[in-house]
Coordinates of C-alpha atoms and ligand atoms in Angstrom, one line a residue:
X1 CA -14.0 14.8 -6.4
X2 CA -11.4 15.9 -3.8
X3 CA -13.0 15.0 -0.1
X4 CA -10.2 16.8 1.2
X5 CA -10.9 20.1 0.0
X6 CA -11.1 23.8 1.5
X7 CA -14.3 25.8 2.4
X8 CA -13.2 29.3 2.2
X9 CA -10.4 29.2 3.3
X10 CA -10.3 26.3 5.7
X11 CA -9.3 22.9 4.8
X12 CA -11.8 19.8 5.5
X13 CA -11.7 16.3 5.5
X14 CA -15.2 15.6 3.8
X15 CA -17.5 17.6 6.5
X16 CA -15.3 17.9 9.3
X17 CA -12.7 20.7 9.8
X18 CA -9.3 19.5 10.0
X19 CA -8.5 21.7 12.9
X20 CA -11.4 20.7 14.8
X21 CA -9.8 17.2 14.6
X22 CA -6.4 18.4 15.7
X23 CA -8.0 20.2 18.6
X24 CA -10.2 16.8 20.0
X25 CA -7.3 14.2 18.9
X26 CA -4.0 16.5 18.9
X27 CA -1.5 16.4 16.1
X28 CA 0.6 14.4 14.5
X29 CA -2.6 12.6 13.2
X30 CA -3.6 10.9 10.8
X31 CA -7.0 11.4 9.2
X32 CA -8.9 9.3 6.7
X33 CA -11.9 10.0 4.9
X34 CA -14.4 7.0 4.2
X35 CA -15.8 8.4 1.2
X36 CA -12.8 8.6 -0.6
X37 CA -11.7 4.5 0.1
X38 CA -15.2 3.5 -1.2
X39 CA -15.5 5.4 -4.2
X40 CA -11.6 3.7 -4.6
X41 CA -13.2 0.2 -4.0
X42 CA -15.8 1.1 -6.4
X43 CA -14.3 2.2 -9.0
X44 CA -11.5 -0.7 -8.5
X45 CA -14.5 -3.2 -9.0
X46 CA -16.0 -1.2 -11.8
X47 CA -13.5 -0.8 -14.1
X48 CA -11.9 -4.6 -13.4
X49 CA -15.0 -6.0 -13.9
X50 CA -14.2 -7.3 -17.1
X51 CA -11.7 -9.4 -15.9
X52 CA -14.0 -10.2 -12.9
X53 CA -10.8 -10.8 -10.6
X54 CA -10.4 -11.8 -6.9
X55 CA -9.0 -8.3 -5.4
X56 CA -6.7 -9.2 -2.7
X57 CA -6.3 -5.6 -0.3
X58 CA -2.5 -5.2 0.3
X59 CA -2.3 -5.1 4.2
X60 CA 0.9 -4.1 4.3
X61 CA -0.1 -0.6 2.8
X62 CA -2.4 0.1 5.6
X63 CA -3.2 -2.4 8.3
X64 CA -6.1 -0.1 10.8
X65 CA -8.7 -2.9 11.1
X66 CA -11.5 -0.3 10.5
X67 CA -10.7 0.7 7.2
X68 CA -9.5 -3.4 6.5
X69 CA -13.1 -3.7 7.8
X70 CA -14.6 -1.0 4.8
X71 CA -12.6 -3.4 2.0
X72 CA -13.7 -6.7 3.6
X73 CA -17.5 -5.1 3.5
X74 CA -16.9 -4.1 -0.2
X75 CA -15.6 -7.6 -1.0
X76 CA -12.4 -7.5 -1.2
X77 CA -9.6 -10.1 0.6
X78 CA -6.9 -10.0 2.2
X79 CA -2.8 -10.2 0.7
X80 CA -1.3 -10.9 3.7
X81 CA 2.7 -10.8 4.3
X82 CA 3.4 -11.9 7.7
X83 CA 1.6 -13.6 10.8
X84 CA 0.5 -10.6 12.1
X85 CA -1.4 -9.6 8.8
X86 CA -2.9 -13.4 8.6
X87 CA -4.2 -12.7 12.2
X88 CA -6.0 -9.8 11.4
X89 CA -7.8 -11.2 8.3
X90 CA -9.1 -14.3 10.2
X91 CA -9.9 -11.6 13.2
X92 CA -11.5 -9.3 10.7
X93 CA -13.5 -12.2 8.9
X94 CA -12.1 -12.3 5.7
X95 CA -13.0 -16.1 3.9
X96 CA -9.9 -17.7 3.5
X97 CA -10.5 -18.0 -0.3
X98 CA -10.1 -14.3 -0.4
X99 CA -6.5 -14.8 1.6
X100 CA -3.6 -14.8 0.0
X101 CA -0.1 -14.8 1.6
X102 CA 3.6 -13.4 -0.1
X103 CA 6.5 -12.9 1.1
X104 CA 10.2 -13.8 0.6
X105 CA 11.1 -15.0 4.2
X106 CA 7.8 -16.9 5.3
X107 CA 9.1 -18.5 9.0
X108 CA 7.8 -22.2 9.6
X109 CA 5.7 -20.8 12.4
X110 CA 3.7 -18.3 9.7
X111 CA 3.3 -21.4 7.4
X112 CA 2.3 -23.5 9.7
X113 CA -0.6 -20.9 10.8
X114 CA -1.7 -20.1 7.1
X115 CA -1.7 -23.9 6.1
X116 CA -4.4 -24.3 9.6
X117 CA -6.2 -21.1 8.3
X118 CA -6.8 -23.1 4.5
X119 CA -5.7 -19.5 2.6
X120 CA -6.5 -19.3 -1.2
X121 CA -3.2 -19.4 -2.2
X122 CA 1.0 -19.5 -1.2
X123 CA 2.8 -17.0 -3.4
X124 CA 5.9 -19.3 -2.8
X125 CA 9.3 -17.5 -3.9
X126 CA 12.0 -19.9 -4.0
X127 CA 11.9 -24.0 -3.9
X128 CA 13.0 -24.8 -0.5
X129 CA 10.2 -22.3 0.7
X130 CA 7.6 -24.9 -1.8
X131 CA 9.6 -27.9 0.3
X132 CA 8.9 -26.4 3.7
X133 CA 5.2 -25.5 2.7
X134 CA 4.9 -29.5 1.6
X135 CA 6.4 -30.3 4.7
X136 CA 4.2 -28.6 7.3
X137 CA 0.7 -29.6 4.6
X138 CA 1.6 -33.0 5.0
X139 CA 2.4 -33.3 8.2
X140 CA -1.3 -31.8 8.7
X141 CA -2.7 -34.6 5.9
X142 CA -3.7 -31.5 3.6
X143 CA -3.2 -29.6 0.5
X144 CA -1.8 -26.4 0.1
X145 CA -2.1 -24.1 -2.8
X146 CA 0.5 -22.4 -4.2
X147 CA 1.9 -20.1 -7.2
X148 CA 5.3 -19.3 -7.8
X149 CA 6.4 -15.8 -7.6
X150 CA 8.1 -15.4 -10.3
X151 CA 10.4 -12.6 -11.8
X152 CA 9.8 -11.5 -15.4
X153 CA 12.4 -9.0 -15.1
X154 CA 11.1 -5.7 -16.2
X155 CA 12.3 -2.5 -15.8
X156 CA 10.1 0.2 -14.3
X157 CA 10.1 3.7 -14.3
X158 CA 9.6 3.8 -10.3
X159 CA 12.0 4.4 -7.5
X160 CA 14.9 1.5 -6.9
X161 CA 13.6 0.7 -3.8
X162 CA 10.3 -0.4 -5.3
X163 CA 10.8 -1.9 -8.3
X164 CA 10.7 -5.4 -7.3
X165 CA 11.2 -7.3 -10.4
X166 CA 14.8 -6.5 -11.7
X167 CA 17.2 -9.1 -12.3
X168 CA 19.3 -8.1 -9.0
X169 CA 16.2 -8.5 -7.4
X170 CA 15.7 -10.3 -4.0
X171 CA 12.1 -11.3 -5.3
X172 CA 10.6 -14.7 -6.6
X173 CA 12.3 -17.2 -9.6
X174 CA 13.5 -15.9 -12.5
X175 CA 11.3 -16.9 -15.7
X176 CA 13.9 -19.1 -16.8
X177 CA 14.3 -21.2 -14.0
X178 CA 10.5 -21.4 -13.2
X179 CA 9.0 -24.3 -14.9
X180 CA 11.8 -26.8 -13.1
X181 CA 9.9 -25.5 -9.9
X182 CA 6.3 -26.2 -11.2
X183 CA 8.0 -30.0 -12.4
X184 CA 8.9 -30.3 -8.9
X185 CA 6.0 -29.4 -7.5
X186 CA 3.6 -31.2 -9.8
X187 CA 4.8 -34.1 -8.3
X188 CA 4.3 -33.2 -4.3
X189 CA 1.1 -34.7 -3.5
X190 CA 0.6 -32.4 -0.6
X191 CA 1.0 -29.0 -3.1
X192 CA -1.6 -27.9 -5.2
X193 CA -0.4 -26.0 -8.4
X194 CA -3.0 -23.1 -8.8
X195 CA -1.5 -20.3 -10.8
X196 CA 1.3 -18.2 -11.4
X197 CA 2.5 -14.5 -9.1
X198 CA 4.3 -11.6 -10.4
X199 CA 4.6 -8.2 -9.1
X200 CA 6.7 -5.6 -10.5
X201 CA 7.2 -3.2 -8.1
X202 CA 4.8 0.1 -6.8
X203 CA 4.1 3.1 -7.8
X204 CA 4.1 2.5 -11.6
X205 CA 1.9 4.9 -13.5
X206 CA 2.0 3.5 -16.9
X207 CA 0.6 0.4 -18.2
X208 CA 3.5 -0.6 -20.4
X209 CA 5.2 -2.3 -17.6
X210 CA 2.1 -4.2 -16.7
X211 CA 1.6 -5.5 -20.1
X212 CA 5.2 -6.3 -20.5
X213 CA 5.0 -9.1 -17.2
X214 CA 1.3 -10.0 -18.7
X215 CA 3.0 -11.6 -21.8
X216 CA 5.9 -12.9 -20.5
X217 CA 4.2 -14.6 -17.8
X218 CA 1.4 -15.2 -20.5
X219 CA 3.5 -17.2 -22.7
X220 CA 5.2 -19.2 -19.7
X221 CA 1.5 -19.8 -18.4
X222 CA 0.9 -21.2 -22.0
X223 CA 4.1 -23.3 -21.9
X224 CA 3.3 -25.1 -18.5
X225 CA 0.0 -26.0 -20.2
X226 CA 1.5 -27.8 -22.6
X227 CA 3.5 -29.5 -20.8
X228 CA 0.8 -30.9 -18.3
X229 CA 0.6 -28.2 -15.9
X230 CA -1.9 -26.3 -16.2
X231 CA -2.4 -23.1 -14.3
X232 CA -5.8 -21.7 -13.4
X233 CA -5.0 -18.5 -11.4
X234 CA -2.3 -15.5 -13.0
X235 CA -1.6 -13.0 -10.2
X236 CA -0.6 -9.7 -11.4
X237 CA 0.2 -7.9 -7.9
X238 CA -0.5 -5.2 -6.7
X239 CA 1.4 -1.3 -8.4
X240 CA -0.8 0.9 -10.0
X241 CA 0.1 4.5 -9.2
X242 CA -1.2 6.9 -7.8
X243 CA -1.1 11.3 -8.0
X244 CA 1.3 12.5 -5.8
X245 CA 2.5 15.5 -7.6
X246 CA 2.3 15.6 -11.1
X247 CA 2.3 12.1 -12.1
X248 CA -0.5 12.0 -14.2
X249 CA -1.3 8.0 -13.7
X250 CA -3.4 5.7 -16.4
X251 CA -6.9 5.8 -15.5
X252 CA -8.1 2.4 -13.8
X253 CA -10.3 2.2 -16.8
X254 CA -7.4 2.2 -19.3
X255 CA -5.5 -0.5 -17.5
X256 CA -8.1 -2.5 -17.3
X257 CA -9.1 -2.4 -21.2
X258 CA -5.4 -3.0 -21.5
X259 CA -5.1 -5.7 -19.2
X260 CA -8.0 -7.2 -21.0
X261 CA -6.7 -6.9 -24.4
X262 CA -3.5 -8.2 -23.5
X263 CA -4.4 -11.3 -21.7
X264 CA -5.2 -14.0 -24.1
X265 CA -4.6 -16.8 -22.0
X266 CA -8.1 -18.4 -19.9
X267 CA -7.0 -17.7 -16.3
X268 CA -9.1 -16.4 -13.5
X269 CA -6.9 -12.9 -12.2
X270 CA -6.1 -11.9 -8.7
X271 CA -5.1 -8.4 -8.1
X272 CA -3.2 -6.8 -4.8
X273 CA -3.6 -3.3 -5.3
X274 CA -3.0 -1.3 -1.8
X275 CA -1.2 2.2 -2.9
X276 CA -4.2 2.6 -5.2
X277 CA -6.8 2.4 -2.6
X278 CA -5.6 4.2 0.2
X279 CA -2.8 6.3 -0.5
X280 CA -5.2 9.4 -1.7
X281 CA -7.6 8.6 1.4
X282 CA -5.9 10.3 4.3
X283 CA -3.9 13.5 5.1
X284 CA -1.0 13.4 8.1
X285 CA -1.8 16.6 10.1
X286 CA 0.8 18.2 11.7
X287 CA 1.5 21.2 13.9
X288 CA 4.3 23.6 13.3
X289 CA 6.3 23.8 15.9
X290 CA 9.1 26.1 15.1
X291 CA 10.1 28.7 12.4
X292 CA 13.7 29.6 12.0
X293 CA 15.2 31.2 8.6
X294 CA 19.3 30.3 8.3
X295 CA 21.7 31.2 5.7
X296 CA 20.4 28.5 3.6
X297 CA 16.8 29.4 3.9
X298 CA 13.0 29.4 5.8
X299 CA 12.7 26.2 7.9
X300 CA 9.3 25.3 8.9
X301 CA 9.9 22.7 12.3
X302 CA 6.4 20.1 12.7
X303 CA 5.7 17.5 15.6
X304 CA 5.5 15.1 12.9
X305 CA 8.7 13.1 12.1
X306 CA 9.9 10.4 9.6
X307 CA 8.8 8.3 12.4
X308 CA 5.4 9.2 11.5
X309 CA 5.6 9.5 7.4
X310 CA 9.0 7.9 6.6
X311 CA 8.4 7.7 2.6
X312 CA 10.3 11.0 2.1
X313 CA 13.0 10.4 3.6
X314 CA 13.0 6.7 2.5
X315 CA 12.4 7.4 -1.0
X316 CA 12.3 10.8 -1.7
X317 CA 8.6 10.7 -1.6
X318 CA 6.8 14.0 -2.7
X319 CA 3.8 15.0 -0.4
X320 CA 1.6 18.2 -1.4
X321 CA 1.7 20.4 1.9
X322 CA -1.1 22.5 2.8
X323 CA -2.2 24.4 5.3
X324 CA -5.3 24.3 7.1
X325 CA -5.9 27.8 7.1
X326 CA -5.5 29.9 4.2
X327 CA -4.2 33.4 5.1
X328 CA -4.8 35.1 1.7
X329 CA -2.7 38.1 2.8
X330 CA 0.3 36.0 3.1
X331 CA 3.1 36.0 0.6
X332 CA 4.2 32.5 -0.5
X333 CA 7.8 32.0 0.6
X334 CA 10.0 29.5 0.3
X335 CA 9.9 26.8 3.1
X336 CA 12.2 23.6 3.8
X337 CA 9.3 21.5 6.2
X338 CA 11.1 19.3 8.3
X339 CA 10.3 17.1 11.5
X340 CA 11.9 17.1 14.7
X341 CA 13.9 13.7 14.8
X342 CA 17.7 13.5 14.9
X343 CA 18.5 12.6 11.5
X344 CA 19.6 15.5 8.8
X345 CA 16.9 12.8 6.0
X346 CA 14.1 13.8 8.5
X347 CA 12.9 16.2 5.9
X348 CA 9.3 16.5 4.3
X349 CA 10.3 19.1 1.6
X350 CA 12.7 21.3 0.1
X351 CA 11.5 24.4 -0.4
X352 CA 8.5 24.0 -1.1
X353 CA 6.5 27.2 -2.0
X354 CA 4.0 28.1 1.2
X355 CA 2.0 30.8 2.2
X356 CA 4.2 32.4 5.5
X357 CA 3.1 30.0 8.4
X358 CA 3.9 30.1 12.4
X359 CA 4.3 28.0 15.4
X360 CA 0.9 27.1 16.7
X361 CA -0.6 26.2 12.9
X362 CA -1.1 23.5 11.3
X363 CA -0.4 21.9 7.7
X364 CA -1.4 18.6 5.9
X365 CA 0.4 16.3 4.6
X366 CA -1.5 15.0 1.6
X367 CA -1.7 10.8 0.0
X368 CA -0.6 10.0 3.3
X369 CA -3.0 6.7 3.6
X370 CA -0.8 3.9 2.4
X371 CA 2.5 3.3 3.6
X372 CA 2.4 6.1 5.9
X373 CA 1.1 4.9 9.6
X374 CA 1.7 1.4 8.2
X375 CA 5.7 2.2 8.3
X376 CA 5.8 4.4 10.7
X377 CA 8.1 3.6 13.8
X378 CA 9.1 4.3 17.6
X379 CA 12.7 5.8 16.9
X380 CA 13.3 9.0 18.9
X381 CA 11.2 7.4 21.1
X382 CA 8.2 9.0 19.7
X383 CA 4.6 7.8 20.1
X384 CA 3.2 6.6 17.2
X385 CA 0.2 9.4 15.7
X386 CA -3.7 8.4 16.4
X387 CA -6.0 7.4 13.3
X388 CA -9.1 8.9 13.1
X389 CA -11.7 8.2 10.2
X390 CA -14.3 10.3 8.7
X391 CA -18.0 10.0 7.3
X392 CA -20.0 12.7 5.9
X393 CA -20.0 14.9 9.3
X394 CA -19.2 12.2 11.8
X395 CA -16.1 11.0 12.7
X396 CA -14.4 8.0 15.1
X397 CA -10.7 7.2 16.4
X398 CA -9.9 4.5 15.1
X399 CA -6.2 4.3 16.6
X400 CA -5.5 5.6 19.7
X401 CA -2.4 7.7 20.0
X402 CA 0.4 5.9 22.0
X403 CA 1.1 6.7 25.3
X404 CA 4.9 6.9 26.3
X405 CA 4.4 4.9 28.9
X406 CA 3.2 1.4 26.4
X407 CA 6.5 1.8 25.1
X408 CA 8.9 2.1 28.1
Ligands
PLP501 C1 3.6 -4.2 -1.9 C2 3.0 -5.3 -2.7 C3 1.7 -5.1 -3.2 C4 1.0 -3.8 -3.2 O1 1.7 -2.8 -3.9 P1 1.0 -1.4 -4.2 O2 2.0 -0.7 -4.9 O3 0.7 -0.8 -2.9 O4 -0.3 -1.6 -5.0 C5 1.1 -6.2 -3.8 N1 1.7 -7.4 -3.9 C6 2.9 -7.6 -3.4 C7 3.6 -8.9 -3.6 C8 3.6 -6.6 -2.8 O5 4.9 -6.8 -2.3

């Protein structure tokens, strides 16, 4: 069930008008509905439950320390990328065998803070970064755990920019030269060899891809056994797609069976799903502040920007529009939705088919949850949106608008 849906013709966020919320907390804004992220968790523990895995939230698709609270609640950890990310999972409460922390460019100082902390697991992703980790763990007379990222090299039907495990890419050790990293760190007494980290990329709505890494890394899994080091963890990342538009993703259900089937090998799995969570949890409101029509078409001007909601113009994103009010008397037209920053990319869609709108009303900018306020940035020197999140009828802040003056 849809928790963003309309009641006659006014669109709600489970109980709670959207327009109401605009009114109280003023627009751009980004609103979340509880419900929705724990039927997500749910059915994320649910259908994995066969593999019983260690779910490892990815912070970096949404980092509000109310909703990290929801999936700390529900169980899951915490996949962490940078110091700032570490710091809220110890702040939030996450165990530290729940913490695991990726990343292609870990600085000393971050290591040096996730060795104190005693995390689950390094996803290291080169050798001098396993050097640097052995380095700072003995220094501090302790172990740290670690898995090689590594890159299987698979091709996935996603968008360039996030497919992470093509040959050209910046991402872990390829296959082939893995296993002379796990030799090398075998032998570092202050490393502890724990499993083996792939992640393919995001946004893949197929399992093919999945199952593809899962046997590769299944069979190099099987080769470090047999030569002496074995591996107890496989971590599979984080990927699994999610309805924008028309994709019409695998059920959670089928990759699981899938997953299942595929994996022959005894390891215990960690996950590090965050699109899949969130991304269908929230809507970006937004005001129209403009309507203009030019040779080229209808232009629909809103105070949100790619400041706010950057994935269009980063990636080409698709994001349903809707407005708030349905005005059946309307004709659809054609609209170009665009935001008000000083790039020609600052462009939401091209036209799109939308009921006639004017200044003053307000649309909704659906699947905005992860990736959206989590990439969002000052440029224009714009204020970053407020957060709020809703329950049933109630409803709280949690993110407070900026204020120009925090940021001059
Ligand atoms: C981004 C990322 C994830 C989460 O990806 P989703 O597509 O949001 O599920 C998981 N693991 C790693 C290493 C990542 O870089």
């Amino acid at each position: 069930m849809d928790y963003f849906r309309y009641r006659e013709d006014e669109l709600f966020a489970e109980d709670v008008p959207l327009k109401f919320l605009a009114g109280r907390f003023g627009t751009p804004l980004y609103v979340y509905s509880k419900k929705t992220i724990v039927r997500h968790l749910r059915a994320f523990k649910r259908s994995f439950s066969v593999l019983n895995p260690l779910i490892c939230f990815a912070y970096k698709a949404n980092y509000n320390r109310k909703i990290l609270e929801i999936m700390k609640k529900e169980g899951f950890g915490a996949d962490c990328v940078s110091m700032g990310e570490l710091k809220l999972a110890k702040k939030i409460g996450v165990p530290s065998s729940k913490i695991v922390f990726n990343g292609n460019g870990k600085t000393e100082e971050e290591i040096e803070m996730a060795v104190g902390m005693k995390i689950k697991m390094f996803n290291v992703d080169s050798v001098e970064e396993l050097l640097t980790i052995s380095r700072i763990a003995r220094k501090r007379n302790t172990r740290a755990n670690i898995a090689f990222r590594v890159n299987p090299e698979i091709e996935v039907p996603t968008h360039p920019h996030i497919a992470t495990a093509l040959k050209q890419s910046k991402f872990g050790i390829p296959l082939e030269d893995a296993f002379s990293a796990y030799e090398l760190a075998k032998q570092i007494p202050s490393i502890a060899v724990l499993g083996v980290h792939f992640h393919i990329g995001s946004q893949i709505t197929e399992v093919g891809p999945f199952l593809k890494a899962l046997r590769k890394t299944s069979a190099f899994v099987r080769k470090l056994g047999r030569r002496r080091i074995p591996v107890k963890f496989l971590n599979i990342g984080g990927g699994i797609g999610v309805r924008y538009h028309r994709e019409l993703p695998a059920d959670l259900d089928t990759y699981a069976r899938e997953f299942a089937k595929c994996l022959k090998i005894p390891v215990k799995i960690i996950m590090e799903p965050g699109r899949a969570i969130i991304a269908n949890a929230a809507v970006l409101l937004a005001k129209v502040v403009a309507t203009k029509k030019t040779r080229y078409g209808n232009f629909a001007v809103v105070d949100a920007g790619m400041n706010d909601l950057v994935r269009p113009s980063m990636y080409g994103s698709y994001h349903e529009i809707e407005p708030v009010k349905i005005f059946e008397d309307r004709k659809k037209t054609k609209y170009s939705v665009v935001g008000p920053v000083c790039e020609s990319g600052d462009i939401f869609a091209k036209k799109a088919a939308l009921r006639q709108v004017f200044a003053g009303e307000l649309l909704a900018f659906r699947s905005a949850g992860a990736y959206g306020y989590s990439m969002s940035s000052n440029y224009n020197l714009r204020s970053r949106p407020a957060e709020v999140l809703v329950d049933g009828k109630n409803f709280i802040e949690i993110r407070k608008r900026e204020k120009t003056e925090d940021l001059i």
